[in-house]
Coordinates of C-alpha atoms in Angstrom, one line a residue:
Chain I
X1 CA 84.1 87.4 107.5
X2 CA 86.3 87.9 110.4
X3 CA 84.5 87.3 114.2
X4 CA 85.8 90.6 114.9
X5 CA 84.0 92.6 111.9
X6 CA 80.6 91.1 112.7
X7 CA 80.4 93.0 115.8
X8 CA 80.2 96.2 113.6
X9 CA 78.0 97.6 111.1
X10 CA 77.8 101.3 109.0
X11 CA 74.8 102.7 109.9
X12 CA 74.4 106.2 108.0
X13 CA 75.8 107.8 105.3
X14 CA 75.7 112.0 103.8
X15 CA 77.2 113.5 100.8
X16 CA 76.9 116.9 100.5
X17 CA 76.5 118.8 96.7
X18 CA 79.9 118.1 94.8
X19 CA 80.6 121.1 92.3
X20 CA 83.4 122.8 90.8
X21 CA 83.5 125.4 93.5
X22 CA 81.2 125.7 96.6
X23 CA 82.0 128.9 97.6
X24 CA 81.8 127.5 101.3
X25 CA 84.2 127.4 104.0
X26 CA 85.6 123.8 104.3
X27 CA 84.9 123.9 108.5
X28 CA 80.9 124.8 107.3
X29 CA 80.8 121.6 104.8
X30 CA 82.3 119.5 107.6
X31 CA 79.5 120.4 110.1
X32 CA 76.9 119.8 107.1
X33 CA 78.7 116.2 106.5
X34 CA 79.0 114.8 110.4
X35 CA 75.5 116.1 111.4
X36 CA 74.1 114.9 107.9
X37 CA 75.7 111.4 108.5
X38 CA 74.3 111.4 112.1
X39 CA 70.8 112.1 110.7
X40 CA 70.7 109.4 108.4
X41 CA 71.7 107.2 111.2
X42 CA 69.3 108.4 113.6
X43 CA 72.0 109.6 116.2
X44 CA 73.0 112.7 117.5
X45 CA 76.5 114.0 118.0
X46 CA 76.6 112.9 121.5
X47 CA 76.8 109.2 120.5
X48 CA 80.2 110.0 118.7
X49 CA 82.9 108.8 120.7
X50 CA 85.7 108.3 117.7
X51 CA 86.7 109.6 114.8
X52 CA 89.0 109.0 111.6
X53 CA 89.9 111.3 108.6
X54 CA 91.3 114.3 107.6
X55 CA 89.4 117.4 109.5
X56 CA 89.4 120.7 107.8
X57 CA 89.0 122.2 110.9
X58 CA 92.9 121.6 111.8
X59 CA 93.9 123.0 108.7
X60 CA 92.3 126.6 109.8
X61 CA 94.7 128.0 112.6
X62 CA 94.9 124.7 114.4
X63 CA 98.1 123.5 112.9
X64 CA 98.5 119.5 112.1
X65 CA 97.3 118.0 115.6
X66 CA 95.5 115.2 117.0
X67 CA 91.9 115.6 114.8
X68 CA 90.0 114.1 117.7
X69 CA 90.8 117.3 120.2
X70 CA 89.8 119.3 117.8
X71 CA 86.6 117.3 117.1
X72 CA 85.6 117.7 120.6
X73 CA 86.2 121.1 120.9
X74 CA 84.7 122.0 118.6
X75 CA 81.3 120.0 118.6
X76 CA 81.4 120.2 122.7
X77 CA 82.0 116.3 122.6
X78 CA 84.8 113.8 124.4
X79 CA 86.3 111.1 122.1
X80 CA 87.6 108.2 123.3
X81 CA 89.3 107.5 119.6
X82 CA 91.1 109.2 117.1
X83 CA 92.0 107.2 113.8
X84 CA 94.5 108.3 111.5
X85 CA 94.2 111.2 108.9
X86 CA 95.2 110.4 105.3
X87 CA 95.0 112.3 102.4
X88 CA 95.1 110.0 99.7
X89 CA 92.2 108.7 97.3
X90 CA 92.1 105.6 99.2
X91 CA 92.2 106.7 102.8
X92 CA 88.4 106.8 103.6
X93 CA 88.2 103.2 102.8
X94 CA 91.2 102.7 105.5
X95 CA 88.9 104.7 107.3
X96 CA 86.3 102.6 107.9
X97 CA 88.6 99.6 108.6
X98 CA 90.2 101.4 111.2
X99 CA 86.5 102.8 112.5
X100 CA 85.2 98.8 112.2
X101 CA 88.3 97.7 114.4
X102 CA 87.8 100.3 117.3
X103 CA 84.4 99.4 117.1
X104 CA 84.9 95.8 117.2
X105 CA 87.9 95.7 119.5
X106 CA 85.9 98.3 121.7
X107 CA 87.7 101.1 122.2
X108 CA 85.0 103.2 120.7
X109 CA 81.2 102.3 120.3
X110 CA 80.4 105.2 116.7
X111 CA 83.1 106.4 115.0
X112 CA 82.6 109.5 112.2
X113 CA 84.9 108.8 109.0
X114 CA 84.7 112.3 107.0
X115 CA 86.1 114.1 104.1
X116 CA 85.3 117.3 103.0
X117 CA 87.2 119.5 100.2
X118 CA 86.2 122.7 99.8
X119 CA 89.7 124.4 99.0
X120 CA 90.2 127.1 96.0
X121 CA 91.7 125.0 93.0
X122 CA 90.2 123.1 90.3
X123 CA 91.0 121.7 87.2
X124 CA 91.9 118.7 85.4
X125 CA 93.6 115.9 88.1
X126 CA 96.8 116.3 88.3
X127 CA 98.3 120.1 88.3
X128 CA 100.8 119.7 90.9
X129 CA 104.7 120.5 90.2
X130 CA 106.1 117.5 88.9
X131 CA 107.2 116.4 92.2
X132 CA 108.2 112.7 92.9
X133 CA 107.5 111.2 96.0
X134 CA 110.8 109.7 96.1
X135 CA 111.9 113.5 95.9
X136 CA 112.0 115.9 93.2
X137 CA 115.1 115.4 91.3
X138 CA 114.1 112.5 89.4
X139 CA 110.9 114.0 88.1
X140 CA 110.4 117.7 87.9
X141 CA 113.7 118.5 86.0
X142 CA 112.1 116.4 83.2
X143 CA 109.1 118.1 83.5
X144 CA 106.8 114.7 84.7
X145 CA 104.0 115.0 86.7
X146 CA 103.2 112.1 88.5
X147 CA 99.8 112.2 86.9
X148 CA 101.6 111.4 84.0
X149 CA 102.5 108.2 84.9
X150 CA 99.0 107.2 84.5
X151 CA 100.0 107.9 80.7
X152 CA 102.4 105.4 81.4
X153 CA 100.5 102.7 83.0
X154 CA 98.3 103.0 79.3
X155 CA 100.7 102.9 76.9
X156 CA 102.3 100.0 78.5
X157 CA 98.9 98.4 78.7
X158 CA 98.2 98.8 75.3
X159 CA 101.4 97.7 74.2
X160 CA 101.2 94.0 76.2
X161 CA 97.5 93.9 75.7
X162 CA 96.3 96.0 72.4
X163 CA 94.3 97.8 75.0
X164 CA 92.9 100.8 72.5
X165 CA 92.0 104.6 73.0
X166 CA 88.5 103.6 72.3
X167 CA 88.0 101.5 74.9
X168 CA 90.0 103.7 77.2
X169 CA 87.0 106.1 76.5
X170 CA 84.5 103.8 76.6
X171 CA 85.3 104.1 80.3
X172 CA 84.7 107.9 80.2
X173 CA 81.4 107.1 77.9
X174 CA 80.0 104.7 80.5
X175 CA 80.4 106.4 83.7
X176 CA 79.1 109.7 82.3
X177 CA 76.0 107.3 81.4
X178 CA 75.8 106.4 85.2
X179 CA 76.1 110.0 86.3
X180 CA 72.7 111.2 84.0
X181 CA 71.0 109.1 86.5
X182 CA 72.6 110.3 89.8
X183 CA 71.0 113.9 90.6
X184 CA 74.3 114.8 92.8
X185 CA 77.1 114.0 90.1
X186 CA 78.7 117.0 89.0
X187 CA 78.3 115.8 85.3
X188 CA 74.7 115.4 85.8
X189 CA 73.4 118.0 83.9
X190 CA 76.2 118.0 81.3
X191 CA 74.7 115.4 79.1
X192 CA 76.6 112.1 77.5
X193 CA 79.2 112.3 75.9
X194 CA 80.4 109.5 73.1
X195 CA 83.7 107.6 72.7
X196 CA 84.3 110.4 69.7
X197 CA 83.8 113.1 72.0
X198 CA 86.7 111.7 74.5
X199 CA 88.9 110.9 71.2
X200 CA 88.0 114.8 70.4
X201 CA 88.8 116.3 73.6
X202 CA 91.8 117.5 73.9
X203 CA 95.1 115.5 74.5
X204 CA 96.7 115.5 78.1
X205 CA 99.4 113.0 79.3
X206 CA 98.7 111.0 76.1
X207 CA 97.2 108.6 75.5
X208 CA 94.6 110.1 77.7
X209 CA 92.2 112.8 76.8
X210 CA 90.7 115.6 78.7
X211 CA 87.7 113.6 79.2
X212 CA 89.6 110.3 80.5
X213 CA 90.8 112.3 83.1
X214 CA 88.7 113.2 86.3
X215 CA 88.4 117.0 87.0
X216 CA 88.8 118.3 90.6
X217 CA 85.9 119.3 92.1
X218 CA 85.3 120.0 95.8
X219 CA 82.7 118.8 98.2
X220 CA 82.0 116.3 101.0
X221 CA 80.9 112.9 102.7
X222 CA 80.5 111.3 105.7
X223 CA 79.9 107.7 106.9
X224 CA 79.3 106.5 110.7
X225 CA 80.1 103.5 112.0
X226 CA 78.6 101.0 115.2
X227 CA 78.0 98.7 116.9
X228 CA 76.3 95.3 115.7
X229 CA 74.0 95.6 118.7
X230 CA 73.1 99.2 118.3
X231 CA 72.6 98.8 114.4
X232 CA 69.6 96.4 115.0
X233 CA 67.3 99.7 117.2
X234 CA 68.3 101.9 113.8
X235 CA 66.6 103.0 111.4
X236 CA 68.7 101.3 108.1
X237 CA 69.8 98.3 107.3
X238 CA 73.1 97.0 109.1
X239 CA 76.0 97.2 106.1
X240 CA 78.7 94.7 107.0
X241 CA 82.0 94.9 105.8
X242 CA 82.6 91.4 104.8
X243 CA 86.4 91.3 103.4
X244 CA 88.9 94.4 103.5
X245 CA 92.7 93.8 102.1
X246 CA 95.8 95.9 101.3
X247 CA 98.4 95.4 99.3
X248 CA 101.6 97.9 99.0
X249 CA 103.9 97.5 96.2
X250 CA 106.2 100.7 96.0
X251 CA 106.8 104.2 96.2
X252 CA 107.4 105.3 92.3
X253 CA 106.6 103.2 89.6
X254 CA 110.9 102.7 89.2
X255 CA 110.7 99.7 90.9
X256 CA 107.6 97.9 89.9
X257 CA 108.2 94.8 87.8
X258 CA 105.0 95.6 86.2
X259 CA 103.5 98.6 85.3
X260 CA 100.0 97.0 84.6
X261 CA 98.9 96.3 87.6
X262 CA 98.4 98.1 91.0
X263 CA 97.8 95.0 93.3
X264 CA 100.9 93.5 93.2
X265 CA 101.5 91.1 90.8
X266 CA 98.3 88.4 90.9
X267 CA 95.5 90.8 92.6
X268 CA 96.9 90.5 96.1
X269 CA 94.5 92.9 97.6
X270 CA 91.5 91.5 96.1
X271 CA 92.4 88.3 96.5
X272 CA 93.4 88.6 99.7
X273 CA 89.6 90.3 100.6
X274 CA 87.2 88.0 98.7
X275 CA 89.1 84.9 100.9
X276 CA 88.3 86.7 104.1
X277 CA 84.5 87.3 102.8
X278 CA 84.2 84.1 101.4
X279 CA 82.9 85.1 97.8
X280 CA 84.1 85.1 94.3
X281 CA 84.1 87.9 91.7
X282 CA 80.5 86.1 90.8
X283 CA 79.2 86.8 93.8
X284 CA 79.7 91.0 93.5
X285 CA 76.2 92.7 92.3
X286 CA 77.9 96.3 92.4
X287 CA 81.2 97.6 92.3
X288 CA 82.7 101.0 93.0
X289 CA 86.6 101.2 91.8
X290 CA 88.7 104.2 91.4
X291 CA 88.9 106.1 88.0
X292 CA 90.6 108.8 88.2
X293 CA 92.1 108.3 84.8
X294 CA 89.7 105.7 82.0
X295 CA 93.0 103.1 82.0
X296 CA 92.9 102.5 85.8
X297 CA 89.1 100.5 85.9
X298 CA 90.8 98.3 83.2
X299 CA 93.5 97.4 85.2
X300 CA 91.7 96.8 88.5
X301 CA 88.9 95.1 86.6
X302 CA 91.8 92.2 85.8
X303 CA 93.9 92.8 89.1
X304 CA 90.2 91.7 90.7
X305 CA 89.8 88.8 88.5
X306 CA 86.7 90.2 87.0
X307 CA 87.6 89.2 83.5
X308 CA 91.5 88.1 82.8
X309 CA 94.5 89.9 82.8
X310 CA 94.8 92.1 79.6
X311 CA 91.3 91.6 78.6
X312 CA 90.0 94.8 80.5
X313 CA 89.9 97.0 77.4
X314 CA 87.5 94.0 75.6
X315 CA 85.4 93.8 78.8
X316 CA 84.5 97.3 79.6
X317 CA 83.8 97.6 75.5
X318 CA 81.0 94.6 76.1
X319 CA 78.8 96.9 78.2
X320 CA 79.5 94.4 81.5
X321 CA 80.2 97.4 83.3
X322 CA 77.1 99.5 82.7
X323 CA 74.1 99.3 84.8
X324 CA 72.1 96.7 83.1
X325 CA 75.5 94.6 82.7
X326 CA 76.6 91.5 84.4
X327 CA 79.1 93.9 86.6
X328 CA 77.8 97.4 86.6
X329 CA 80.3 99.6 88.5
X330 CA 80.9 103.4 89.4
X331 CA 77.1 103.6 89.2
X332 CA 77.4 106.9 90.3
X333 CA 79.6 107.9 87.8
X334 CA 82.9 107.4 89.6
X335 CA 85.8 110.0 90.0
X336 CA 85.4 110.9 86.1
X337 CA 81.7 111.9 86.2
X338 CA 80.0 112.1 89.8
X339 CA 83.1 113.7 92.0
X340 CA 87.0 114.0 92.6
X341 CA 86.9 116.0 95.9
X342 CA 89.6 115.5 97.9
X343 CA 89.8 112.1 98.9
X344 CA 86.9 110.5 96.7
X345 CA 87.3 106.7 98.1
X346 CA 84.4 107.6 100.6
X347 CA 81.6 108.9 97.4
X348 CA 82.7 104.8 96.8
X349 CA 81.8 103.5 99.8
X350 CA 78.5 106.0 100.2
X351 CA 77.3 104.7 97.0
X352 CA 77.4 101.1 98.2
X353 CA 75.8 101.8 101.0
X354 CA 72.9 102.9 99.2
X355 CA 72.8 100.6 96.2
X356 CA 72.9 98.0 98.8
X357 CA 70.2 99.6 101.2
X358 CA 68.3 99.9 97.8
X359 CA 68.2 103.8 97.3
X360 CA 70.3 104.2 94.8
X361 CA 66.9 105.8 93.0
X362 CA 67.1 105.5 88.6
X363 CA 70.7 104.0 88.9
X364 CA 70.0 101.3 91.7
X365 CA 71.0 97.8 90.6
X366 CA 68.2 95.6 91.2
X367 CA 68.7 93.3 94.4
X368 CA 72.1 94.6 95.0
X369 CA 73.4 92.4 98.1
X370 CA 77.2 92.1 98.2
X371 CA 79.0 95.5 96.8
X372 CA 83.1 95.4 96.5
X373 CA 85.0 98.8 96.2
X374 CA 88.9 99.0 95.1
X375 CA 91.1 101.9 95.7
X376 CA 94.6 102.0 93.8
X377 CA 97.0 104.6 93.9
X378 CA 99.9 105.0 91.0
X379 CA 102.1 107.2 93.2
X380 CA 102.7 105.2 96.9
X381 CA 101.2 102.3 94.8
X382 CA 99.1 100.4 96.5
X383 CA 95.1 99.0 96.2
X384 CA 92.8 98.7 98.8
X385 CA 89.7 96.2 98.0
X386 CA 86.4 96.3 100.5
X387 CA 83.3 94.1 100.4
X388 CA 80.2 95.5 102.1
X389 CA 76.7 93.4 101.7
X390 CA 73.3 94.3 103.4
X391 CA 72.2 92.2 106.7
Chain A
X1 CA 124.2 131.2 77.7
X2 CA 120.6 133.0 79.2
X3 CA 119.8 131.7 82.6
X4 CA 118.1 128.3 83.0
X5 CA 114.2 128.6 83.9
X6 CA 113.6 124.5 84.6
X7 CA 113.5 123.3 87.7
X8 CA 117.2 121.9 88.6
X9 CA 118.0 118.7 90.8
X10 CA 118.2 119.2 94.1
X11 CA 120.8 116.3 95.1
X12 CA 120.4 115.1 98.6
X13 CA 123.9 113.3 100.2
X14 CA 123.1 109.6 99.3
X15 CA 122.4 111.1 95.3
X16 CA 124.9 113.6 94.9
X17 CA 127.2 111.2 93.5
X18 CA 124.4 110.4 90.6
X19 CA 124.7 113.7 89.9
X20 CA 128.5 114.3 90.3
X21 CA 128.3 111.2 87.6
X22 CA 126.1 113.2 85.1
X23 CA 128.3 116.3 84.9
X24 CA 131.0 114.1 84.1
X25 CA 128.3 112.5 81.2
X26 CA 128.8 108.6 83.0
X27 CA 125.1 107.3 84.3
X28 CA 126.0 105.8 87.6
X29 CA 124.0 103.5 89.6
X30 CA 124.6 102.0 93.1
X31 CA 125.6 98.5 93.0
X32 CA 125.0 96.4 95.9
X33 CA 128.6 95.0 97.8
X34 CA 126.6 91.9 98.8
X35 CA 124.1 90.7 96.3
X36 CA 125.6 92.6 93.0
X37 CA 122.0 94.1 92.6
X38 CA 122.0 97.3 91.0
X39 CA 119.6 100.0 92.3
X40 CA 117.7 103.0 91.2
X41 CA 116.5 105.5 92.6
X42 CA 119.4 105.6 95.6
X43 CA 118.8 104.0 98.3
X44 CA 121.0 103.6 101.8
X45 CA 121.1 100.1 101.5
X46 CA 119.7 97.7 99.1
X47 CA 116.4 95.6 99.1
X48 CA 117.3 92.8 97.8
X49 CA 119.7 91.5 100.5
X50 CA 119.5 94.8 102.7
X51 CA 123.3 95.4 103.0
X52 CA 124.1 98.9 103.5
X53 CA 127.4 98.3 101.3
X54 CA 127.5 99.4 97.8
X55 CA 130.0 100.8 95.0
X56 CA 128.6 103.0 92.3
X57 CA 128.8 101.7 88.9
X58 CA 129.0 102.9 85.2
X59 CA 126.1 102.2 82.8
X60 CA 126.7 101.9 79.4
X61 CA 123.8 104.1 78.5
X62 CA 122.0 102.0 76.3
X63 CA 118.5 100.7 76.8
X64 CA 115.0 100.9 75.2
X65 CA 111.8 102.7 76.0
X66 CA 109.6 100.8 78.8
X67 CA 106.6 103.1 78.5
X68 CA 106.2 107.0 78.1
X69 CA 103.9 109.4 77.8
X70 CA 103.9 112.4 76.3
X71 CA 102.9 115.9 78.3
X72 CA 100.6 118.2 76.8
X73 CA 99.8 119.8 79.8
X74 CA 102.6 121.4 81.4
X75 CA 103.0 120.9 85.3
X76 CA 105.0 124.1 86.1
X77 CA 105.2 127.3 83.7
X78 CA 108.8 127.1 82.7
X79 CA 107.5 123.5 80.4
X80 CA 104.7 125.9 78.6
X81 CA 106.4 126.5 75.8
X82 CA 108.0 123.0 75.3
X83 CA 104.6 121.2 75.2
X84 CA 104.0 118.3 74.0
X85 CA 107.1 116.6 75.0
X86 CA 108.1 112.8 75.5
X87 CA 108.8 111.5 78.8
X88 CA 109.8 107.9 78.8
X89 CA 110.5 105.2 81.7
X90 CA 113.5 103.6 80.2
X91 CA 115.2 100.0 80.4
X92 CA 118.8 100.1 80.9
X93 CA 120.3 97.2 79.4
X94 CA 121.6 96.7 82.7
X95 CA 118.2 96.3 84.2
X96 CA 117.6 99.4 86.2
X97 CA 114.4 101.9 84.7
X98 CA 115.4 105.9 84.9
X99 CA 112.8 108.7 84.0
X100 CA 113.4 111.3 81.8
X101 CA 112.7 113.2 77.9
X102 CA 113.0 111.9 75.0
X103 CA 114.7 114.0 72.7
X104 CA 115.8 113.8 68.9
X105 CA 112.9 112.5 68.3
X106 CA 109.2 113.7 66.7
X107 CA 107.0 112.9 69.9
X108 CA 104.4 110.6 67.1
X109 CA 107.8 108.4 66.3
X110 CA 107.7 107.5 70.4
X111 CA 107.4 103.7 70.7
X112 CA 107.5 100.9 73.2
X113 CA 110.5 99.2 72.6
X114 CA 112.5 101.5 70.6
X115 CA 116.4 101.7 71.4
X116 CA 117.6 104.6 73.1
X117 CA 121.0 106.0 74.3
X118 CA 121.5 108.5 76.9
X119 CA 122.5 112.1 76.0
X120 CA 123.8 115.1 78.6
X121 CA 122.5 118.0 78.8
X122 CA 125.1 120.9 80.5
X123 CA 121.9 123.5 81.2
X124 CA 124.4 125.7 83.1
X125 CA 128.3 125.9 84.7
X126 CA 126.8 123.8 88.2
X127 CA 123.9 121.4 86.6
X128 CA 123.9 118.8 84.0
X129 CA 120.6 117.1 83.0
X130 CA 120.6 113.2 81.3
X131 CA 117.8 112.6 78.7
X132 CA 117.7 109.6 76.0
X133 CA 117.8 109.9 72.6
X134 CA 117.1 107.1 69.7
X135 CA 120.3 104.8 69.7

């Protein structure tokens, strides 16, 4: 763990309902997030002197601005910090790191990292026009969304590996299991579903299924962030972040040498992250990773070293991923089951914070201590890897 | 011939040449002046050796499929009536990987690995599309 990261600590945590549609305004589920997030931490909104993420409330007649002038306006507050607003799947998870190190480095003493989604739109993952990032004349004319090149990444797999639809959906399967258990997962009341029933759904960028894709749902969380000293008068646990690690590879998957993998070639992310934690894959009670299609926990279960490259497929199929299993992750039943909203890395980091303060209720892993999560992205391909562990 | 409902390139200066190339059915790539690295998508200068010098170069058109997958939902309405349809990541022989459908082919006879050859498709007097189909 770095000097400078053990100055800091994530002291509370909100999530607000996740549904199909809301039928709220996104600025109203942004107040419920921050002051839910401050409640659970036991602070009020005048102890928020920084914040990170994307803020609904500049999308509403503000224009794209600095979120933090808005944030004070609006909630009769002065920052001293505004960290940067990403959209992607990944960016809350930047957005603790970047809360952590103006914490640690001072410039602020609690940041906010939000995310709320509560725009008109759902679906399956994935309707957008075929654009490529790199610009849309290599994509759209062909009628390629870049979803689809999640249909890539698994027929490739399959190919080197013998990676199989069943174990594709076995993905689906076991994070729909997780999601019975979690009261707030969109999928909750919708029953299990078996590998058959994701080989029956039907086909969307094939090889994948209706049910290995995640839908898109709306709906909000919120984490804050402190100081090491302030943690110890609250009313949680202290979460540390032990390890965090990037690794960028590539705009469009043209120029990857390999298209089965998201952390460069050799887990550089992960790697990179369990060295500055000092632990091993062994060492991870609980781990939250980024499904939004079944094939991409297979991938980052071998880009993390948690079994070896190409034997993700065989691994998931073992039940090692299921609560109950040697490596249970998306216990709260990941993109695919719990929620998709917007940018869903933070429902990742909320549910470690719980599993490792212990109230993770039916699903919580017993003695959780060291939780890792893992972002990737298959368009501006990249992987993020975190490792939070109670005090 | 009835008006052409895709969505067309929209060539920017650096890849208007690309395009030039595929009205004139030759599959050009950029080839690096200082390392001999080929490159695609164009880029101002290459990343290999980061000179900004290149020459655009003739492909022979020949590769094999990489990976693919094939659509069955469509991402804009003008594909709704050609669902399902194969869109491949091919292997130039050359080295470089392009995007685009796979035609002449029944979408369940798709492989990893099979041999394609790139085909043109005029869609209208300005626009030419390429697309491969089994070599």
């Amino acid at each position: 763990m770095s000097d400078a990261l053990k100055k800091v600590a994530i002291v509370g945590v909100y999530e607000s309902a996740q549904a199909r549609r809301l039928n709220r305004t996104p600025e109203d589920l942004y107040k419920e997030i921050v002051l839910g997030a401050l409640n659970d931490a036991g602070l009020t909104i005048k102890d928020v002197d920084g914040v990170v993420g994307g803020n609904p409330l500049l999308n509403e007649g503000e224009g794209r601005g600095m979120p933090g002038s808005v944030f004070a306006e609006y909630f009769g507050t002065e920052l001293r910090y505004s960290g940067q607003a990403l959209t992607a799947t990944q960016a809350p998870a930047l957005g603790i790191l970047h809360a952590m190190e103006a914490v640690a480095t001072g410039r602020a003493s609690t940041v906010l990292v939000a995310m709320a989604a509560a725009t008109p739109g759902f679906g399956v993952a994935g309707g957008d026009s075929g654009q490529s990032v790199s610009g849309d004349q290599w994509l759209s004319p062909f009628g390629l969304a870049r979803v689809g090149y999640y249909g890539m990444f698994a027929h490739r797999h399959m190919h080197e590996y013998g990676t199989t639809p069943e174990q594709l959906a076995r993905v689906a399967v076991n994070h729909r299991k997780h999601a019975l258990l979690n009261p707030n997962a969109i999928m909750h009341d919708r029953g299990p579903i078996t590998v058959s029933d994701v080989l029956g759904s039907r086909m969307i960028y094939d090889p994948l299924h209706l049910l290995d894709c995640s839908p898109v749902n709306e709906g909000g969380g919120a984490i804050i962030v402190t100081t090491e000293e302030r943690a110890r008068s609250l009313k949680h646990p202290a979460i540390r972040v032990l390890g965090f690690a990037e690794c960028y590879s590539a705009v469009d998957i043209f120029h990857l040498p390999s298209i089965t993998a998201f952390d460069g070639n050799g887990g550089q992310s992960g790697r990179d992250a369990f060295a500055m934690a000092g632990v091993t894959p062994n060492d991870i009670d609980v781990a939250q990773i980024s499904d939004h299609f079944s094939i991409s926990p297979i991938i980052e279960l071998e880009d993390l070293g948690f079994c070896k490259k190409g034997e993700g497929g065989a691994f998931v199929e073992s039940g090692a991923v299921e609560l109950g299993g040697k490596m249970p992750i998306n216990t709260n039943g990941g993109y695919l089951s719990h929620s998709h909203a917007g940018s869903p890395g933070i429902f990742d980091i909320i549910e470690l914070v719980r599993q490792l303060r212990g109230e993770a209720g039916e699903r919580q892993v017993p003695n959780a201590r060291i939780g890792l999560h893992h972002g990737v992205g298959a368009t501006y391909i990249s992987a993020q890897t975190a490792i939070l562990a109670r005090d | 011939m009835s008006e052409y409902q895709k969505p067309l390139p929209t060539p920017t200066e650096l890849t208007q040449p690309f395009w030039d190339g595929v009205r004139e059915e030759k599959l050009l790539v950029q080839k690096c002046s200082g390392c001999g690295t080929l490159r695609h998508i164009p880029k101002p200068w290459c990343a290999n050796c980061l000179s900004d010098d290149y020459t655009w170069s003739q492909l022979s058109g020949k590769g094999e499929v990489y990976s693919y997958t094939i659509m069955h939902r469509a991402p804009a309405t003008s594909f709704q009536t050609e669902i399902p349809y194969a869109v491949a990541l091919v292997e130039l022989e050359e080295g470089v990987r392009m995007i685009s459908n796979l035609v002449g082919v029944p979408i369940e006879d798709v492989k990893i690995g099979m041999p394609v050859k790139v085909v043109y498709e005029h869609v209208n007097d300005e626009a030419a599309l390429f697309k491969f189909a089994p070599a």
